[in-house]
PDB file of C-alpha atoms in Angstrom:
ATOM      1  CA  MET B 969      -0.037   0.111   0.168  1.00 42.00           C
ATOM      2  CA  ALA B 970       1.033   3.510  -0.569  1.00 44.00           C
ATOM      3  CA  GLU B 971       2.188   5.272   2.616  1.00 47.00           C
ATOM      4  CA  ALA B 972      -0.749   7.186   3.924  1.00 49.00           C
ATOM      5  CA  GLY B 973      -0.681  10.991   3.291  1.00 56.00           C
ATOM      6  CA  GLU B 974       1.391  10.556   0.179  1.00 82.00           C
ATOM      7  CA  CYS B 975       0.549  10.252  -3.453  1.00 92.00           C
ATOM      8  CA  PRO B 976       1.425   6.934  -4.881  1.00 95.00           C
ATOM      9  CA  SER B 977       4.411   6.233  -7.103  1.00 95.00           C
ATOM     10  CA  PRO B 978       5.229   3.607  -9.417  1.00 95.00           C
ATOM     11  CA  GLN B 979       6.824   1.435  -6.703  1.00 95.00           C
ATOM     12  CA  SER B 980       3.524   1.412  -4.800  1.00 96.00           C
ATOM     13  CA  GLU B 981       1.292  -1.610  -4.785  1.00 97.00           C
ATOM     14  CA  ILE B 982      -1.851  -1.319  -7.165  1.00 98.00           C
ATOM     15  CA  ALA B 983      -4.766   0.181  -5.399  1.00 97.00           C
ATOM     16  CA  THR B 984      -7.935  -0.286  -7.194  1.00 98.00           C
ATOM     17  CA  ASP B 985     -11.667   1.080  -7.111  1.00 98.00           C
ATOM     18  CA  ARG B 986     -13.007  -2.384  -6.938  1.00 97.00           C
ATOM     19  CA  PRO B 987     -14.326  -4.887  -5.935  1.00 97.00           C
ATOM     20  CA  ASP B 988     -16.158  -2.845  -3.132  1.00 97.00           C
ATOM     21  CA  VAL B 989     -18.349  -0.058  -4.184  1.00 98.00           C
ATOM     22  CA  THR B 990     -16.246   2.387  -2.139  1.00 98.00           C
ATOM     23  CA  ASN B 991     -13.419   3.665  -4.568  1.00 98.00           C
ATOM     24  CA  SER B 992      -9.708   3.936  -3.591  1.00 97.00           C
ATOM     25  CA  SER B 993      -8.796   7.083  -1.855  1.00 97.00           C
ATOM     26  CA  LEU B 994      -5.464   6.955  -3.813  1.00 97.00           C
ATOM     27  CA  VAL B 995      -4.937   8.148  -7.318  1.00 98.00           C
ATOM     28  CA  VAL B 996      -2.820   6.222 -10.021  1.00 98.00           C
ATOM     29  CA  PRO B 997       0.885   6.932 -10.067  1.00 97.00           C
ATOM     30  CA  ALA B 998       2.007   9.790 -12.313  1.00 96.00           C
ATOM     31  CA  GLY B 999       2.579   8.298 -15.716  1.00 97.00           C
ATOM     32  CA  SER B1000       0.863   5.084 -15.114  1.00 98.00           C
ATOM     33  CA  ILE B1001      -2.214   3.401 -16.887  1.00 98.00           C
ATOM     34  CA  GLN B1002      -4.458   1.213 -14.928  1.00 98.00           C
ATOM     35  CA  VAL B1003      -7.177  -1.035 -16.353  1.00 98.00           C
ATOM     36  CA  GLU B1004      -9.847  -2.331 -13.946  1.00 98.00           C
ATOM     37  CA  ASN B1005     -12.399  -4.951 -15.114  1.00 98.00           C
ATOM     38  CA  GLY B1006     -15.114  -7.105 -13.659  1.00 98.00           C
ATOM     39  CA  LEU B1007     -18.084  -9.180 -14.318  1.00 98.00           C
ATOM     40  CA  ASN B1008     -21.326  -9.252 -12.044  1.00 98.00           C
ATOM     41  CA  THR B1009     -24.416 -11.480 -11.812  1.00 98.00           C
ATOM     42  CA  SER B1010     -27.406 -10.389  -9.791  1.00 98.00           C
ATOM     43  CA  GLY B1011     -30.998 -11.336  -8.937  1.00 97.00           C
ATOM     44  CA  GLN B1012     -34.066  -9.810  -7.571  1.00 96.00           C
ATOM     45  CA  SER B1013     -37.244 -11.930  -7.050  1.00 94.00           C
ATOM     46  CA  ALA B1014     -37.641 -13.600 -10.579  1.00 94.00           C
ATOM     47  CA  GLU B1015     -35.209 -11.240 -12.389  1.00 96.00           C
ATOM     48  CA  LYS B1016     -31.684 -12.413 -13.050  1.00 97.00           C
ATOM     49  CA  GLY B1017     -29.016 -10.548 -15.107  1.00 98.00           C
ATOM     50  CA  PHE B1018     -25.271  -9.936 -15.685  1.00 98.00           C
ATOM     51  CA  ASP B1019     -23.160  -6.995 -16.513  1.00 98.00           C
ATOM     52  CA  GLY B1020     -19.745  -6.680 -17.807  1.00 96.00           C
ATOM     53  CA  SER B1021     -16.917  -5.966 -18.357  1.00 96.00           C
ATOM     54  CA  ASN B1022     -17.194  -2.923 -15.836  1.00 97.00           C
ATOM     55  CA  SER B1023     -14.058  -1.438 -17.278  1.00 98.00           C
ATOM     56  CA  ARG B1024     -12.484   1.578 -15.778  1.00 98.00           C
ATOM     57  CA  LEU B1025      -9.550   3.197 -17.308  1.00 98.00           C
ATOM     58  CA  ARG B1026      -7.227   5.359 -15.163  1.00 98.00           C
ATOM     59  CA  PHE B1027      -4.403   7.549 -16.258  1.00 98.00           C
ATOM     60  CA  GLY B1028      -1.918   9.238 -13.865  1.00 97.00           C
ATOM     61  CA  VAL B1029      -1.448  12.477 -15.745  1.00 97.00           C
ATOM     62  CA  ALA B1030       0.423  14.397 -12.820  1.00 95.00           C
ATOM     63  CA  PRO B1031       1.432  13.732  -9.234  1.00 94.00           C
ATOM     64  CA  CYS B1032      -1.691  13.228  -7.211  1.00 96.00           C
ATOM     65  CA  LEU B1033      -3.945  13.764 -10.221  1.00 97.00           C
ATOM     66  CA  GLU B1034      -5.456  11.186 -12.523  1.00 98.00           C
ATOM     67  CA  VAL B1035      -7.997  11.222 -15.431  1.00 98.00           C
ATOM     68  CA  LEU B1036     -10.400   8.118 -15.579  1.00 98.00           C
ATOM     69  CA  VAL B1037     -13.073   6.827 -17.968  1.00 98.00           C
ATOM     70  CA  ASP B1038     -15.595   4.256 -17.225  1.00 98.00           C
ATOM     71  CA  VAL B1039     -16.319   2.531 -20.669  1.00 98.00           C
ATOM     72  CA  PRO B1040     -19.662   1.062 -21.487  1.00 98.00           C
ATOM     73  CA  SER B1041     -20.646  -2.240 -19.898  1.00 98.00           C
ATOM     74  CA  TYR B1042     -23.278  -4.597 -21.370  1.00 98.00           C
ATOM     75  CA  VAL B1043     -26.360  -5.386 -19.129  1.00 98.00           C
ATOM     76  CA  GLY B1044     -27.844  -8.721 -20.072  1.00 97.00           C
ATOM     77  CA  ARG B1045     -30.878 -10.982 -19.265  1.00 97.00           C
ATOM     78  CA  LEU B1046     -30.633 -14.307 -17.586  1.00 97.00           C
ATOM     79  CA  ALA B1047     -34.299 -14.661 -16.512  1.00 96.00           C
ATOM     80  CA  GLY B1048     -37.417 -12.530 -16.112  1.00 96.00           C
ATOM     81  CA  PRO B1049     -38.114  -9.104 -17.655  1.00 94.00           C
ATOM     82  CA  VAL B1050     -34.564  -7.389 -17.289  1.00 94.00           C
ATOM     83  CA  ASP B1051     -33.864  -4.553 -19.577  1.00 95.00           C
ATOM     84  CA  THR B1052     -30.756  -5.098 -21.581  1.00 97.00           C
ATOM     85  CA  GLY B1053     -28.141  -2.650 -23.315  1.00 97.00           C
ATOM     86  CA  PHE B1054     -25.314  -0.613 -22.540  1.00 98.00           C
ATOM     87  CA  THR B1055     -24.317   1.810 -19.677  1.00 98.00           C
ATOM     88  CA  ASN B1056     -22.938   5.352 -20.603  1.00 98.00           C
ATOM     89  CA  VAL B1057     -19.439   6.582 -21.203  1.00 98.00           C
ATOM     90  CA  THR B1058     -18.306   8.280 -18.076  1.00 98.00           C
ATOM     91  CA  PRO B1059     -15.164  10.399 -17.813  1.00 98.00           C
ATOM     92  CA  ALA B1060     -13.951  12.004 -14.586  1.00 98.00           C
ATOM     93  CA  VAL B1061     -11.083  13.654 -12.873  1.00 98.00           C
ATOM     94  CA  LYS B1062      -9.670  12.592  -9.544  1.00 98.00           C
ATOM     95  CA  TRP B1063      -7.408  14.632  -7.207  1.00 98.00           C
ATOM     96  CA  GLN B1064      -5.716  13.136  -4.086  1.00 97.00           C
ATOM     97  CA  VAL B1065      -5.353  15.667  -1.214  1.00 95.00           C
ATOM     98  CA  SER B1066      -1.653  15.562  -0.233  1.00 87.00           C
ATOM     99  CA  GLY B1067      -0.051  16.308   3.011  1.00 82.00           C
ATOM    100  CA  LEU B1068      -2.676  15.090   5.275  1.00 85.00           C
ATOM    101  CA  THR B1069      -1.991  13.522   8.708  1.00 84.00           C
ATOM    102  CA  GLU B1070      -0.117  10.325   7.951  1.00 78.00           C
ATOM    103  CA  PRO B1071      -2.909   7.492   8.689  1.00 91.00           C
ATOM    104  CA  ALA B1072      -5.385   9.428   6.370  1.00 94.00           C
ATOM    105  CA  ASN B1073      -6.102   9.717   2.659  1.00 95.00           C
ATOM    106  CA  LEU B1074      -8.694  11.764   0.975  1.00 96.00           C
ATOM    107  CA  SER B1075      -9.731  12.303  -2.815  1.00 97.00           C
ATOM    108  CA  VAL B1076     -12.147  14.408  -4.645  1.00 98.00           C
ATOM    109  CA  VAL B1077     -13.696  13.243  -7.900  1.00 98.00           C
ATOM    110  CA  ALA B1078     -15.781  15.082 -10.497  1.00 98.00           C
ATOM    111  CA  GLY B1079     -17.332  13.293 -13.376  1.00 98.00           C
ATOM    112  CA  VAL B1080     -20.124  13.064 -15.791  1.00 98.00           C
ATOM    113  CA  GLY B1081     -22.028  10.276 -17.449  1.00 98.00           C
ATOM    114  CA  LEU B1082     -22.502  11.207 -21.187  1.00 98.00           C
ATOM    115  CA  PRO B1083     -25.688  10.035 -22.855  1.00 96.00           C
ATOM    116  CA  THR B1084     -24.413   7.301 -24.969  1.00 97.00           C
ATOM    117  CA  GLY B1085     -26.099   4.210 -23.343  1.00 97.00           C
ATOM    118  CA  THR B1086     -29.384   2.624 -23.644  1.00 97.00           C
ATOM    119  CA  PRO B1087     -31.909   4.901 -22.017  1.00 95.00           C
ATOM    120  CA  ALA B1088     -33.758   2.101 -20.285  1.00 94.00           C
ATOM    121  CA  ILE B1089     -30.333   1.186 -18.431  1.00 95.00           C
ATOM    122  CA  SER B1090     -28.643   4.551 -18.027  1.00 94.00           C
ATOM    123  CA  GLY B1091     -31.392   7.143 -18.115  1.00 93.00           C
ATOM    124  CA  PRO B1092     -31.810  10.229 -19.978  1.00 93.00           C
ATOM    125  CA  GLY B1093     -29.340  13.216 -20.681  1.00 96.00           C
ATOM    126  CA  LEU B1094     -26.106  14.218 -19.050  1.00 97.00           C
ATOM    127  CA  GLN B1095     -25.501  12.904 -15.561  1.00 97.00           C
ATOM    128  CA  PRO B1096     -22.829  14.801 -13.352  1.00 98.00           C
ATOM    129  CA  TYR B1097     -21.548  13.384 -10.117  1.00 98.00           C
ATOM    130  CA  LEU B1098     -19.311  14.486  -7.327  1.00 98.00           C
ATOM    131  CA  GLN B1099     -17.606  12.107  -4.992  1.00 98.00           C
ATOM    132  CA  VAL B1100     -15.177  12.040  -1.876  1.00 98.00           C
ATOM    133  CA  PRO B1101     -13.414   8.778  -1.006  1.00 98.00           C
ATOM    134  CA  TRP B1102     -11.529   8.726   2.215  1.00 97.00           C
ATOM    135  CA  SER B1103      -9.496   6.182   4.362  1.00 97.00           C
ATOM    136  CA  TYR B1104      -7.826   5.717   7.610  1.00 96.00           C
ATOM    137  CA  GLU B1105      -5.359   3.163   8.505  1.00 95.00           C
ATOM    138  CA  LEU B1106      -5.786   1.808  12.075  1.00 96.00           C
ATOM    139  CA  GLY B1107      -2.831  -0.225  12.281  1.00 94.00           C
ATOM    140  CA  GLY B1108      -2.134  -3.955  12.663  1.00 95.00           C
ATOM    141  CA  GLY B1109      -3.386  -4.486   9.206  1.00 95.00           C
ATOM    142  CA  TRP B1110      -6.791  -2.944   9.927  1.00 97.00           C
ATOM    143  CA  GLY B1111      -8.421   0.074   8.126  1.00 97.00           C
ATOM    144  CA  ILE B1112     -11.604   1.806   7.565  1.00 98.00           C
ATOM    145  CA  SER B1113     -12.688   3.805   4.542  1.00 98.00           C
ATOM    146  CA  GLY B1114     -15.891   5.317   2.982  1.00 98.00           C
ATOM    147  CA  MET B1115     -17.277   7.533   0.233  1.00 98.00           C
ATOM    148  CA  PHE B1116     -19.886  10.093  -0.297  1.00 98.00           C
ATOM    149  CA  THR B1117     -21.430  10.465  -3.775  1.00 98.00           C
ATOM    150  CA  SER B1118     -24.046  12.923  -5.209  1.00 98.00           C
ATOM    151  CA  PHE B1119     -25.412  11.809  -8.530  1.00 98.00           C
ATOM    152  CA  PHE B1120     -27.291  14.511 -10.636  1.00 97.00           C
ATOM    153  CA  ARG B1121     -29.798  13.615 -13.424  1.00 95.00           C
ATOM    154  CA  PRO B1122     -31.032  17.006 -14.576  1.00 95.00           C
ATOM    155  CA  SER B1123     -33.067  15.458 -17.604  1.00 93.00           C
ATOM    156  CA  ASP B1124     -34.987  13.019 -15.095  1.00 89.00           C
ATOM    157  CA  PRO B1125     -38.080  14.748 -13.599  1.00 86.00           C
ATOM    158  CA  ALA B1126     -38.627  11.697 -11.452  1.00 85.00           C
ATOM    159  CA  ASN B1127     -35.445  11.664  -9.552  1.00 89.00           C
ATOM    160  CA  ARG B1128     -32.962  14.602 -10.295  1.00 93.00           C
ATOM    161  CA  GLN B1129     -30.497  13.697  -7.348  1.00 96.00           C
ATOM    162  CA  THR B1130     -29.412  10.466  -5.491  1.00 97.00           C
ATOM    163  CA  SER B1131     -26.973  10.594  -2.475  1.00 98.00           C
ATOM    164  CA  GLU B1132     -24.866   7.424  -1.916  1.00 98.00           C
ATOM    165  CA  ALA B1133     -22.834   6.722   1.330  1.00 98.00           C
ATOM    166  CA  THR B1134     -20.626   3.761   1.815  1.00 98.00           C
ATOM    167  CA  PHE B1135     -18.525   2.425   4.770  1.00 98.00           C
ATOM    168  CA  VAL B1136     -15.882  -0.117   4.760  1.00 98.00           C
ATOM    169  CA  VAL B1137     -14.001  -2.257   7.448  1.00 98.00           C
ATOM    170  CA  GLU B1138     -10.918  -3.739   5.922  1.00 98.00           C
ATOM    171  CA  ARG B1139      -8.389  -6.280   7.005  1.00 98.00           C
ATOM    172  CA  LYS B1140      -4.942  -6.993   5.293  1.00 97.00           C
ATOM    173  CA  VAL B1141      -4.484 -10.775   6.018  1.00 97.00           C
ATOM    174  CA  ASN B1142      -1.174 -10.997   4.550  1.00 97.00           C
ATOM    175  CA  ASP B1143       1.116  -9.170   1.971  1.00 95.00           C
ATOM    176  CA  LYS B1144      -1.085 -10.600  -0.840  1.00 97.00           C
ATOM    177  CA  LEU B1145      -4.630 -11.023   0.461  1.00 98.00           C
ATOM    178  CA  ALA B1146      -7.131  -8.292   1.872  1.00 98.00           C
ATOM    179  CA  LEU B1147     -10.579  -8.785   2.966  1.00 98.00           C
ATOM    180  CA  PHE B1148     -13.502  -6.304   3.523  1.00 98.00           C
ATOM    181  CA  ALA B1149     -17.132  -5.815   4.695  1.00 98.00           C
ATOM    182  CA  GLU B1150     -19.060  -2.919   3.351  1.00 98.00           C
ATOM    183  CA  TYR B1151     -22.247  -1.107   3.887  1.00 98.00           C
ATOM    184  CA  VAL B1152     -23.752   0.727   0.858  1.00 98.00           C
ATOM    185  CA  GLY B1153     -26.951   3.079   1.064  1.00 98.00           C
ATOM    186  CA  ASP B1154     -28.500   4.928  -1.908  1.00 98.00           C
ATOM    187  CA  TYR B1155     -31.000   7.744  -1.111  1.00 96.00           C
ATOM    188  CA  PRO B1156     -32.886   9.272  -3.962  1.00 95.00           C
ATOM    189  CA  SER B1157     -34.507  12.720  -3.702  1.00 91.00           C
ATOM    190  CA  ARG B1158     -37.827  10.900  -4.428  1.00 89.00           C
ATOM    191  CA  GLY B1159     -38.844   7.516  -3.564  1.00 88.00           C
ATOM    192  CA  ALA B1160     -37.549   4.755  -1.070  1.00 91.00           C
ATOM    193  CA  GLY B1161     -33.623   4.012  -0.961  1.00 95.00           C
ATOM    194  CA  SER B1162     -31.862   0.712  -1.118  1.00 97.00           C
ATOM    195  CA  ALA B1163     -29.132  -0.740   0.820  1.00 98.00           C
ATOM    196  CA  LEU B1164     -26.543  -3.573   0.468  1.00 98.00           C
ATOM    197  CA  PHE B1165     -24.091  -5.502   2.746  1.00 98.00           C
ATOM    198  CA  ASN B1166     -21.116  -6.332   0.656  1.00 98.00           C
ATOM    199  CA  ILE B1167     -18.246  -8.769   1.659  1.00 98.00           C
ATOM    200  CA  GLY B1168     -15.155  -9.812  -0.496  1.00 98.00           C
ATOM    201  CA  GLY B1169     -11.480  -9.089  -1.305  1.00 98.00           C
ATOM    202  CA  GLY B1170      -8.461  -8.630  -3.522  1.00 98.00           C
ATOM    203  CA  TYR B1171      -5.548 -10.828  -4.019  1.00 98.00           C
ATOM    204  CA  LEU B1172      -2.332  -9.336  -5.374  1.00 98.00           C
ATOM    205  CA  LEU B1173      -0.759 -11.488  -8.117  1.00 98.00           C
ATOM    206  CA  ASN B1174       2.143  -9.176  -8.002  1.00 98.00           C
ATOM    207  CA  ARG B1175       2.748  -5.397  -7.277  1.00 97.00           C
ATOM    208  CA  THR B1176       0.882  -4.337 -10.430  1.00 98.00           C
ATOM    209  CA  GLU B1177      -1.892  -7.047 -10.876  1.00 98.00           C
ATOM    210  CA  GLN B1178      -4.853  -7.889  -8.679  1.00 98.00           C
ATOM    211  CA  ILE B1179      -7.697 -10.432  -8.915  1.00 98.00           C
ATOM    212  CA  ASP B1180     -10.825  -9.853  -6.664  1.00 98.00           C
ATOM    213  CA  PHE B1181     -14.335 -11.228  -5.811  1.00 98.00           C
ATOM    214  CA  HIS B1182     -17.204  -9.933  -3.888  1.00 98.00           C
ATOM    215  CA  LEU B1183     -20.792 -10.971  -2.744  1.00 98.00           C
ATOM    216  CA  ALA B1184     -23.416  -8.580  -1.909  1.00 98.00           C
ATOM    217  CA  PHE B1185     -26.744  -9.012  -0.254  1.00 97.00           C
ATOM    218  CA  GLY B1186     -29.847  -6.634  -0.283  1.00 98.00           C
ATOM    219  CA  LEU B1187     -30.953  -5.204   2.940  1.00 97.00           C
ATOM    220  CA  ASN B1188     -34.443  -4.004   1.712  1.00 96.00           C
ATOM    221  CA  ARG B1189     -36.950  -4.794  -0.895  1.00 94.00           C
ATOM    222  CA  ASN B1190     -35.640  -2.072  -3.187  1.00 94.00           C
ATOM    223  CA  SER B1191     -32.295  -3.762  -3.434  1.00 97.00           C
ATOM    224  CA  PRO B1192     -31.059  -6.968  -5.297  1.00 97.00           C
ATOM    225  CA  ASP B1193     -31.426 -10.042  -3.440  1.00 98.00           C
ATOM    226  CA  TYR B1194     -27.605 -10.733  -4.377  1.00 98.00           C
ATOM    227  CA  VAL B1195     -24.823  -9.646  -6.471  1.00 98.00           C
ATOM    228  CA  VAL B1196     -21.827 -11.866  -7.247  1.00 98.00           C
ATOM    229  CA  GLY B1197     -18.817 -10.401  -9.077  1.00 98.00           C
ATOM    230  CA  VAL B1198     -15.120 -11.358  -9.996  1.00 98.00           C
ATOM    231  CA  GLY B1199     -12.486  -9.053 -11.540  1.00 98.00           C
ATOM    232  CA  TYR B1200      -9.018  -8.639 -12.680  1.00 98.00           C
ATOM    233  CA  SER B1201      -6.924  -5.343 -12.617  1.00 98.00           C
ATOM    234  CA  TYR B1202      -3.493  -4.394 -13.901  1.00 98.00           C
ATOM    235  CA  ARG B1203      -1.183  -1.294 -14.117  1.00 98.00           C
ATOM    236  CA  TRP B1204       1.456  -0.188 -16.497  1.00 98.00           C
ATOM    237  CA  ASP B1205       3.975   2.194 -15.042  1.00 97.00           C
ATOM    238  CA  ASN B1206       6.170   5.028 -16.729  1.00 94.00           C
ATOM    239  CA  VAL B1207       4.177   4.910 -20.099  1.00 94.00           C
ATOM    240  CA  LEU B1208       2.662   8.461 -20.125  1.00 86.00           C
ATOM    241  CA  GLY B1209       4.799  11.663 -20.744  1.00 76.00           C
ATOM    242  CA  THR B1210       4.370  12.808 -17.239  1.00 52.00           C
ATOM    243  CA  ALA B1211       6.445  10.007 -15.792  1.00 45.00           C
ATOM    244  CA  ARG B1212      10.374  10.172 -15.619  1.00 45.00           C
ATOM    245  CA  ARG B1213      11.815   7.175 -17.377  1.00 42.00           C
ATOM    246  CA  HIS B1214      14.213   4.936 -15.248  1.00 39.00           C
TER     247      HIS B1214
END
């Protein structure tokens, strides 16, 4: 893990925005490209579906600053009346606040979903969002983290804004394996909210590669009954012009 309070370098271990909903409070090292991928399957009552490849491309454009893009994922039907199609292209900028007290990390993300996906899946119009992921190392391999996100849908009269709050307890079992338990709550400006309890972990294949898994359970009637996912992420260092070649 990158040392708390400092922005990552190419010598840091990969830090991903998956498999938990809470994104990493760390940016990608300057000059690096990171690709994160995953596949989920979920069910709610008689409806069952899948989505993938849930790919996020992250570019370290300067120290403590990255540009990221969520590329379209396909949502497919396994059983029941599930809408199918593609999600939006969603670019964003992420800035990690440097110089904080050593156990803490904090980032600010601003992005916008472009109306490129299937309306039944992604909704209408531009969809901006603001996000603040944070983390705090407790010592002994334990840590806590969380995230607050505000999603805006100006073109959707039924629900123009949704707030999402997450909280994670993480345990680094050894140098390769970390496990987590997470609460995720979504609170729309109109209508009832949803809540998930999510568990899983990530395993480092090496300093720049990770595989992961997660299993989530819905906590109320508006949530999926379950979500199961797996993923693979990797990072290329010193490939952008902002990095000093070694």
